CSV table of C-alpha atoms and ligand atoms in Angstrom, one decimal:
chain,number,residue,atom,x,y,z
A,123,UNK,CA,143.6,130.1,85.6
A,124,UNK,CA,143.4,126.3,86.1
A,125,UNK,CA,146.7,126.2,88.7
A,126,UNK,CA,145.5,129.2,90.5
A,127,UNK,CA,142.3,127.4,91.4
A,128,UNK,CA,144.1,124.3,92.0
A,129,UNK,CA,147.0,126.0,94.3
A,130,UNK,CA,143.8,127.7,96.3
A,131,UNK,CA,142.2,124.3,97.2
A,132,UNK,CA,145.5,123.1,98.3
A,133,UNK,CA,146.2,126.1,100.8
A,134,UNK,CA,142.3,125.6,102.0
A,135,UNK,CA,142.7,122.0,102.3
A,136,UNK,CA,146.0,122.0,104.0
A,137,UNK,CA,144.5,124.8,106.4
A,138,UNK,CA,141.3,122.6,107.3
A,139,UNK,CA,143.7,119.7,108.0
A,140,UNK,CA,146.2,122.1,110.3
A,141,UNK,CA,143.3,123.3,112.0
A,142,UNK,CA,141.5,120.2,112.4
A,143,UNK,CA,144.7,118.8,114.0
A,144,UNK,CA,145.4,122.2,116.3
A,145,UNK,CA,141.9,120.5,117.5
A,146,UNK,CA,143.1,117.7,118.4
A,147,UNK,CA,143.2,117.2,122.1
A,148,UNK,CA,147.0,115.8,124.0
A,149,UNK,CA,146.2,112.5,124.9
A,150,UNK,CA,148.1,112.2,128.4
A,151,UNK,CA,148.5,108.6,129.6
A,152,UNK,CA,148.9,108.4,133.6
A,153,UNK,CA,150.0,104.6,134.0
A,154,UNK,CA,150.7,102.6,137.6
A,155,UNK,CA,150.7,99.9,139.8
A,156,UNK,CA,148.2,99.8,142.1
A,157,UNK,CA,144.4,100.2,142.7
A,158,UNK,CA,142.0,102.8,142.0
A,159,UNK,CA,140.7,102.9,145.8
A,160,UNK,CA,144.5,103.4,147.1
A,161,UNK,CA,146.0,106.8,147.6
A,162,UNK,CA,148.1,106.7,144.5
A,163,UNK,CA,144.8,105.4,142.8
A,164,UNK,CA,143.0,108.4,143.8
A,165,UNK,CA,145.4,110.6,143.4
A,166,UNK,CA,145.7,109.7,139.2
A,167,UNK,CA,141.9,110.2,139.2
A,168,UNK,CA,142.0,113.6,140.5
A,169,UNK,CA,144.9,114.7,138.2
A,170,UNK,CA,142.5,113.6,135.6
A,171,UNK,CA,139.7,115.4,136.5
A,172,UNK,CA,141.5,118.5,137.2
A,173,UNK,CA,143.5,119.1,134.2
A,174,UNK,CA,140.7,117.9,131.8
A,175,UNK,CA,138.2,121.0,133.7
A,176,UNK,CA,141.4,123.3,133.4
A,177,UNK,CA,142.8,122.3,129.4
A,178,UNK,CA,139.3,121.5,128.2
A,179,UNK,CA,139.9,120.1,124.6
A,180,UNK,CA,143.6,120.7,125.1
A,181,UNK,CA,143.8,117.4,127.0
A,182,UNK,CA,142.8,114.0,127.3
A,183,UNK,CA,144.1,112.0,130.6
A,184,UNK,CA,143.9,108.1,130.1
A,185,UNK,CA,144.8,106.6,134.1
A,186,UNK,CA,145.9,102.9,133.6
A,187,UNK,CA,146.2,101.0,137.0
A,188,UNK,CA,146.9,97.7,138.0
A,189,UNK,CA,150.0,97.6,135.7
A,190,UNK,CA,147.5,97.1,133.1
A,191,UNK,CA,149.4,99.1,130.5
A,192,UNK,CA,153.4,99.0,132.3
A,193,UNK,CA,154.2,97.0,134.8
A,194,UNK,CA,157.1,97.6,137.2
A,195,UNK,CA,159.7,96.0,135.3
A,196,UNK,CA,158.8,98.6,131.8
A,197,UNK,CA,157.3,101.7,133.3
A,198,UNK,CA,160.6,103.9,133.6
A,199,UNK,CA,161.4,102.2,129.9
A,200,UNK,CA,158.4,103.3,128.8
A,201,UNK,CA,158.5,107.1,129.7
A,202,UNK,CA,161.7,107.6,128.1
A,203,UNK,CA,160.2,106.0,125.0
A,204,UNK,CA,157.0,108.5,125.0
A,205,UNK,CA,154.6,105.3,125.3
A,206,UNK,CA,153.1,107.1,128.8
A,207,UNK,CA,153.9,110.1,129.5
A,208,UNK,CA,153.1,109.9,133.8
A,209,UNK,CA,153.8,107.4,136.5
A,210,UNK,CA,154.3,107.3,139.8
A,211,UNK,CA,156.9,104.8,141.2
A,212,UNK,CA,157.2,103.8,144.7
A,213,UNK,CA,160.8,105.8,145.8
A,214,UNK,CA,162.2,102.8,146.3
A,215,UNK,CA,162.2,101.7,142.1
A,216,UNK,CA,164.5,104.8,141.4
A,217,UNK,CA,167.8,103.0,142.3
A,218,UNK,CA,168.9,102.3,138.8
A,219,UNK,CA,168.9,106.5,138.3
A,220,UNK,CA,169.7,108.2,141.5
A,221,UNK,CA,171.6,106.5,144.5
A,222,UNK,CA,170.5,109.5,146.6
A,223,UNK,CA,167.2,109.0,146.6
A,224,UNK,CA,167.8,105.3,148.7
A,225,UNK,CA,167.6,108.0,151.5
A,226,UNK,CA,163.8,107.2,151.6
A,227,UNK,CA,164.4,103.5,152.3
A,228,UNK,CA,166.8,103.7,155.3
A,229,UNK,CA,165.0,101.5,157.4
A,230,UNK,CA,163.6,103.5,161.0
A,231,UNK,CA,164.6,106.6,159.4
A,232,UNK,CA,161.6,108.5,159.7
A,233,UNK,CA,159.1,108.8,162.6
A,234,UNK,CA,156.2,109.0,160.4
A,235,UNK,CA,154.4,110.1,157.3
A,236,UNK,CA,154.4,114.2,158.9
A,237,UNK,CA,158.0,114.0,159.1
A,238,UNK,CA,158.5,112.2,155.5
A,239,UNK,CA,156.1,115.1,154.1
A,240,UNK,CA,158.8,117.9,155.8
A,241,UNK,CA,161.6,116.3,154.1
A,242,UNK,CA,160.1,116.0,150.6
A,243,UNK,CA,158.9,119.7,151.0
A,244,UNK,CA,162.5,120.6,152.1
A,245,UNK,CA,165.2,122.2,149.9
A,246,UNK,CA,167.4,119.2,149.8
A,247,UNK,CA,163.9,116.8,149.3
A,248,UNK,CA,162.7,119.5,146.5
A,249,UNK,CA,166.1,119.1,144.5
A,250,UNK,CA,165.5,115.2,144.7
A,251,UNK,CA,162.7,116.3,141.9
A,252,UNK,CA,165.3,117.5,139.5
A,253,UNK,CA,167.9,115.0,140.6
A,254,UNK,CA,167.0,112.6,137.6
A,255,UNK,CA,166.9,115.2,134.9
A,256,UNK,CA,170.4,114.2,133.6
A,257,UNK,CA,169.0,110.8,132.7
A,258,UNK,CA,165.7,111.8,131.1
A,259,UNK,CA,163.4,112.1,134.1
A,260,UNK,CA,161.3,114.5,135.7
A,261,UNK,CA,159.8,114.7,139.0
A,262,UNK,CA,156.6,116.7,139.7
A,263,UNK,CA,155.4,115.8,142.9
A,264,UNK,CA,155.9,113.9,146.2
A,265,UNK,CA,152.8,111.4,146.8
A,266,UNK,CA,151.8,109.7,150.2
A,267,UNK,CA,151.3,106.1,150.3
A,268,UNK,CA,152.1,105.2,154.2
A,269,UNK,CA,154.7,103.3,156.4
A,270,UNK,CA,155.3,99.7,155.5
A,271,UNK,CA,154.0,96.8,157.6
A,272,UNK,CA,155.6,93.6,157.7
A,273,UNK,CA,153.7,90.2,156.9
A,274,UNK,CA,154.6,86.0,156.4
A,275,UNK,CA,152.8,83.2,156.4
A,276,UNK,CA,154.1,81.8,160.1
A,277,UNK,CA,152.1,82.4,163.4
A,278,UNK,CA,154.8,84.2,165.2
A,279,UNK,CA,156.4,87.7,163.6
A,280,UNK,CA,157.2,89.7,166.6
A,281,UNK,CA,161.0,89.6,166.9
A,282,UNK,CA,164.2,89.7,163.8
A,283,UNK,CA,164.9,86.0,164.4
A,284,UNK,CA,160.9,84.9,163.6
A,285,UNK,CA,162.2,85.9,159.6
A,286,UNK,CA,165.3,84.2,160.2
A,287,UNK,CA,166.1,81.9,156.9
A,288,UNK,CA,162.3,83.3,155.6
A,289,UNK,CA,162.0,84.2,151.8
A,290,UNK,CA,160.4,88.0,151.1
A,291,UNK,CA,159.1,89.7,148.3
A,292,UNK,CA,161.4,92.9,148.2
A,293,UNK,CA,160.8,96.2,145.8
A,294,UNK,CA,164.0,96.5,143.2
A,295,UNK,CA,165.7,98.3,145.7
A,296,UNK,CA,169.3,97.7,147.0
A,297,UNK,CA,169.2,99.2,150.8
A,298,UNK,CA,165.8,96.8,151.0
A,299,UNK,CA,167.7,93.7,150.2
A,300,UNK,CA,170.7,94.6,152.3
A,301,UNK,CA,167.8,95.1,155.2
A,302,UNK,CA,166.5,91.5,154.7
A,303,UNK,CA,170.0,90.4,154.3
A,304,UNK,CA,170.5,91.9,157.7
A,305,UNK,CA,167.5,90.1,159.1
A,306,UNK,CA,169.3,86.4,157.9
A,307,UNK,CA,166.4,86.4,155.4
A,308,UNK,CA,166.4,85.9,151.7
A,309,UNK,CA,165.2,88.7,150.0
A,310,UNK,CA,163.5,88.2,145.9
A,311,UNK,CA,163.0,91.0,143.8
A,312,UNK,CA,159.9,90.9,142.0
A,313,UNK,CA,157.6,93.3,140.3
A,314,UNK,CA,154.2,94.1,142.6
A,315,UNK,CA,151.2,92.8,140.1
A,316,UNK,CA,153.1,89.1,141.0
A,317,UNK,CA,153.5,89.2,144.5
A,318,UNK,CA,149.8,87.6,145.4
A,319,UNK,CA,150.4,84.6,143.6
A,320,UNK,CA,154.5,84.5,144.8
A,321,UNK,CA,152.4,84.4,147.8
A,322,UNK,CA,149.8,81.8,147.7
A,323,UNK,CA,151.8,80.0,145.9
A,324,UNK,CA,154.7,79.7,148.5
A,325,UNK,CA,157.0,81.1,146.1
A,326,UNK,CA,157.9,83.4,148.8
A,327,UNK,CA,156.9,83.3,152.8
A,328,UNK,CA,155.9,87.4,153.1
A,329,UNK,CA,156.4,90.8,151.7
A,330,UNK,CA,156.4,94.6,153.3
A,331,UNK,CA,153.7,96.9,152.2
A,332,UNK,CA,151.2,99.7,153.5
A,333,UNK,CA,147.8,98.7,154.8
A,334,UNK,CA,146.1,100.1,151.3
A,335,UNK,CA,148.6,97.9,149.2
A,336,UNK,CA,148.0,94.4,151.4
A,337,UNK,CA,144.3,95.0,151.8
A,338,UNK,CA,143.7,96.1,147.9
A,339,UNK,CA,145.9,93.0,147.0
A,340,UNK,CA,144.2,90.8,148.9
A,341,UNK,CA,147.6,89.8,150.7
A,342,UNK,CA,146.0,88.9,153.8
A,343,UNK,CA,144.1,86.6,152.4
A,344,UNK,CA,147.4,84.8,152.2
A,345,UNK,CA,149.2,85.5,154.9
A,346,UNK,CA,149.2,84.3,158.8
A,347,UNK,CA,150.7,87.5,160.4
A,348,UNK,CA,151.1,91.2,159.8
A,349,UNK,CA,153.4,92.6,162.3
A,350,UNK,CA,152.8,96.6,163.0
A,351,UNK,CA,156.7,97.4,162.5
A,352,UNK,CA,155.9,100.7,160.8
A,353,UNK,CA,160.0,100.2,159.8
A,354,UNK,CA,160.1,102.5,156.2
A,355,UNK,CA,158.0,104.2,153.6
A,356,UNK,CA,156.1,103.7,150.4
A,357,UNK,CA,155.8,107.1,149.3
A,358,UNK,CA,156.2,107.9,145.5
A,359,UNK,CA,157.5,110.5,142.6
A,360,UNK,CA,155.4,111.7,139.9
A,361,UNK,CA,158.0,111.6,136.6
A,362,UNK,CA,157.8,112.6,133.5
A,363,UNK,CA,159.5,112.8,130.3
A,364,UNK,CA,161.7,115.8,130.8
A,365,UNK,CA,162.1,116.4,127.1
A,366,UNK,CA,158.3,116.0,126.8
A,367,UNK,CA,157.3,118.3,129.6
A,368,UNK,CA,159.3,121.0,128.2
A,369,UNK,CA,158.4,121.1,124.9
A,370,UNK,CA,154.9,121.4,125.7
A,371,UNK,CA,153.0,124.4,124.8
A,372,UNK,CA,153.5,126.8,128.0
A,373,UNK,CA,149.5,127.0,128.6
A,374,UNK,CA,149.4,123.3,128.9
A,375,UNK,CA,152.2,122.5,131.0
A,376,UNK,CA,151.4,125.5,133.2
A,377,UNK,CA,147.2,123.9,133.3
A,378,UNK,CA,149.0,120.1,133.8
A,379,UNK,CA,151.1,121.4,136.8
A,380,UNK,CA,148.1,122.9,138.3
A,381,UNK,CA,146.7,119.7,138.4
A,382,UNK,CA,149.4,117.9,139.8
A,383,UNK,CA,150.0,120.7,142.2
A,384,UNK,CA,146.0,119.9,143.6
A,385,UNK,CA,146.1,116.2,143.1
A,386,UNK,CA,149.0,115.7,145.0
A,387,UNK,CA,146.9,117.9,148.4
A,388,UNK,CA,143.9,115.9,147.8
A,389,UNK,CA,145.5,112.7,147.8
A,390,UNK,CA,148.3,112.9,150.8
A,391,UNK,CA,145.3,114.7,152.7
A,392,UNK,CA,143.9,111.3,152.0
A,393,UNK,CA,146.4,108.7,152.0
A,394,UNK,CA,146.6,108.6,156.0
A,395,UNK,CA,142.2,107.8,156.1
A,396,UNK,CA,142.4,105.2,153.6
A,397,UNK,CA,145.3,103.4,155.0
A,398,UNK,CA,143.0,103.4,158.5
A,399,UNK,CA,140.3,102.0,156.5
A,400,UNK,CA,142.1,100.1,155.2
A,401,UNK,CA,143.6,98.4,158.5
A,402,UNK,CA,140.2,97.9,159.7
A,403,UNK,CA,138.7,96.4,156.9
A,404,UNK,CA,141.8,93.6,157.1
A,405,UNK,CA,141.1,93.3,161.1
A,406,UNK,CA,137.7,93.0,160.3
A,407,UNK,CA,138.2,90.3,157.6
A,408,UNK,CA,140.1,88.1,160.3
A,409,UNK,CA,142.1,86.0,157.6
A,410,UNK,CA,145.9,87.4,158.8
A,411,UNK,CA,146.6,88.1,162.4
A,412,UNK,CA,147.5,92.2,163.2
A,413,UNK,CA,150.4,91.8,165.7
A,414,UNK,CA,151.0,94.4,167.5
A,415,UNK,CA,154.7,95.4,168.9
A,416,UNK,CA,155.9,96.4,172.2
A,417,UNK,CA,158.5,99.1,172.3
A,418,UNK,CA,160.9,96.9,173.3
A,419,UNK,CA,160.4,94.3,170.0
A,420,UNK,CA,160.5,97.4,168.1
A,421,UNK,CA,164.0,98.6,169.4
A,422,UNK,CA,165.3,94.6,168.2
A,423,UNK,CA,163.7,95.2,164.9
A,424,UNK,CA,165.9,98.8,164.6
A,425,UNK,CA,168.6,97.7,166.0
A,426,UNK,CA,168.7,94.6,163.5
A,427,UNK,CA,168.8,96.3,160.7
A,428,UNK,CA,171.1,99.1,161.9
A,429,UNK,CA,173.9,97.2,159.6
A,430,UNK,CA,172.5,99.2,156.3
A,431,UNK,CA,172.8,102.4,157.2
A,432,UNK,CA,176.3,102.1,157.4
A,433,UNK,CA,176.5,100.4,153.6
A,434,UNK,CA,174.7,103.1,151.9
A,435,UNK,CA,175.4,106.5,153.4
A,436,UNK,CA,178.6,106.4,151.0
A,437,UNK,CA,175.5,106.4,147.8
A,438,UNK,CA,173.6,108.4,149.5
A,439,UNK,CA,175.5,111.2,151.1
A,440,UNK,CA,175.7,112.1,155.4
A,441,UNK,CA,174.4,115.7,154.4
A,442,UNK,CA,171.6,114.0,153.0
A,443,UNK,CA,170.9,111.2,156.1
A,444,UNK,CA,171.3,113.9,158.7
A,445,UNK,CA,168.7,116.7,156.4
A,446,UNK,CA,166.0,113.8,156.5
A,447,UNK,CA,167.0,113.0,160.2
A,448,UNK,CA,166.2,116.5,161.4
A,449,UNK,CA,162.3,116.5,159.9
A,450,UNK,CA,161.9,113.9,162.3
A,451,UNK,CA,162.1,116.7,165.0
B,563,LMR,C1,155.1,97.8,145.9
B,563,LMR,O1,155.4,97.7,144.9
B,563,LMR,O2,155.3,96.7,146.8
B,563,LMR,C2,154.6,98.9,146.0
B,563,LMR,O3,155.3,100.0,145.7
B,563,LMR,C3,153.6,99.6,144.9
B,563,LMR,C4,153.2,100.6,144.8
B,563,LMR,O4,153.4,101.2,143.8
B,563,LMR,O5,152.5,101.6,146.2
């Protein structure tokens, strides 16, 4: 009798703790390197809001901006190790995982963000979301930031000759390294979180980024000139651990995908607006001069950066470059 009672008590205890476990929400960490008041920062917060609304009690999304949890150097490994579930690195930072994605870094390939968007939504662009699955990363969406501008601590910044011999911080991308070498400058790969200090102390003379990143990181306070080059793009791929994603309960995966789709639409719609707003704020701050460029100046930058295309054509593939070029029409 005592034995039966003990068995029953054990079974009840197990059932109770099982039920408690079943009620624990899945904690989903989203880590990124920029400020909340940027397109990516806003997208991550929207994702949290929608995911928790669609999956009440089932998921809890924690957003960590500003490299608080992981910076550039660690975030991909952290996803693969399961220490964080979502990250959204710039497309320039994936070249260790797939060479194809380097297409986004080719200078002067896209006319504007609308063209970038058309390419991302094309079959060739969508296929890239799955191109790192064999390395454990599943792409879920593209998020926009915007076109890049070039800044330095010098007064003159209109022609390629103006950057000869200068040191530039670049993202971890071989294409961007080749781009600055083609200009006769010295590129230095560096994590985003270290850029402000490197500019302030003169470790580097310049950098390239979007208006929203320049403003939110205060780069305009430690640079003299920002030239409106629009020579490339900073966009993102939201990625997760492929195994973790495939192993989620189907309803949770579906809800998270829907939240991702809504956050994508929201942040992509906002991106231009945020960059325009921050360009104005930089202008109003009156610290760095915004240098407009003539058509002739832009043509000179384009020509100086041209050799980069040939260098990476083999790795990226001619077909993919042509598919990207088509999105300009
Ligand atoms: C950079 O490193 O300059 C950017 O990629 C940062 C970001 O995520 O926008």
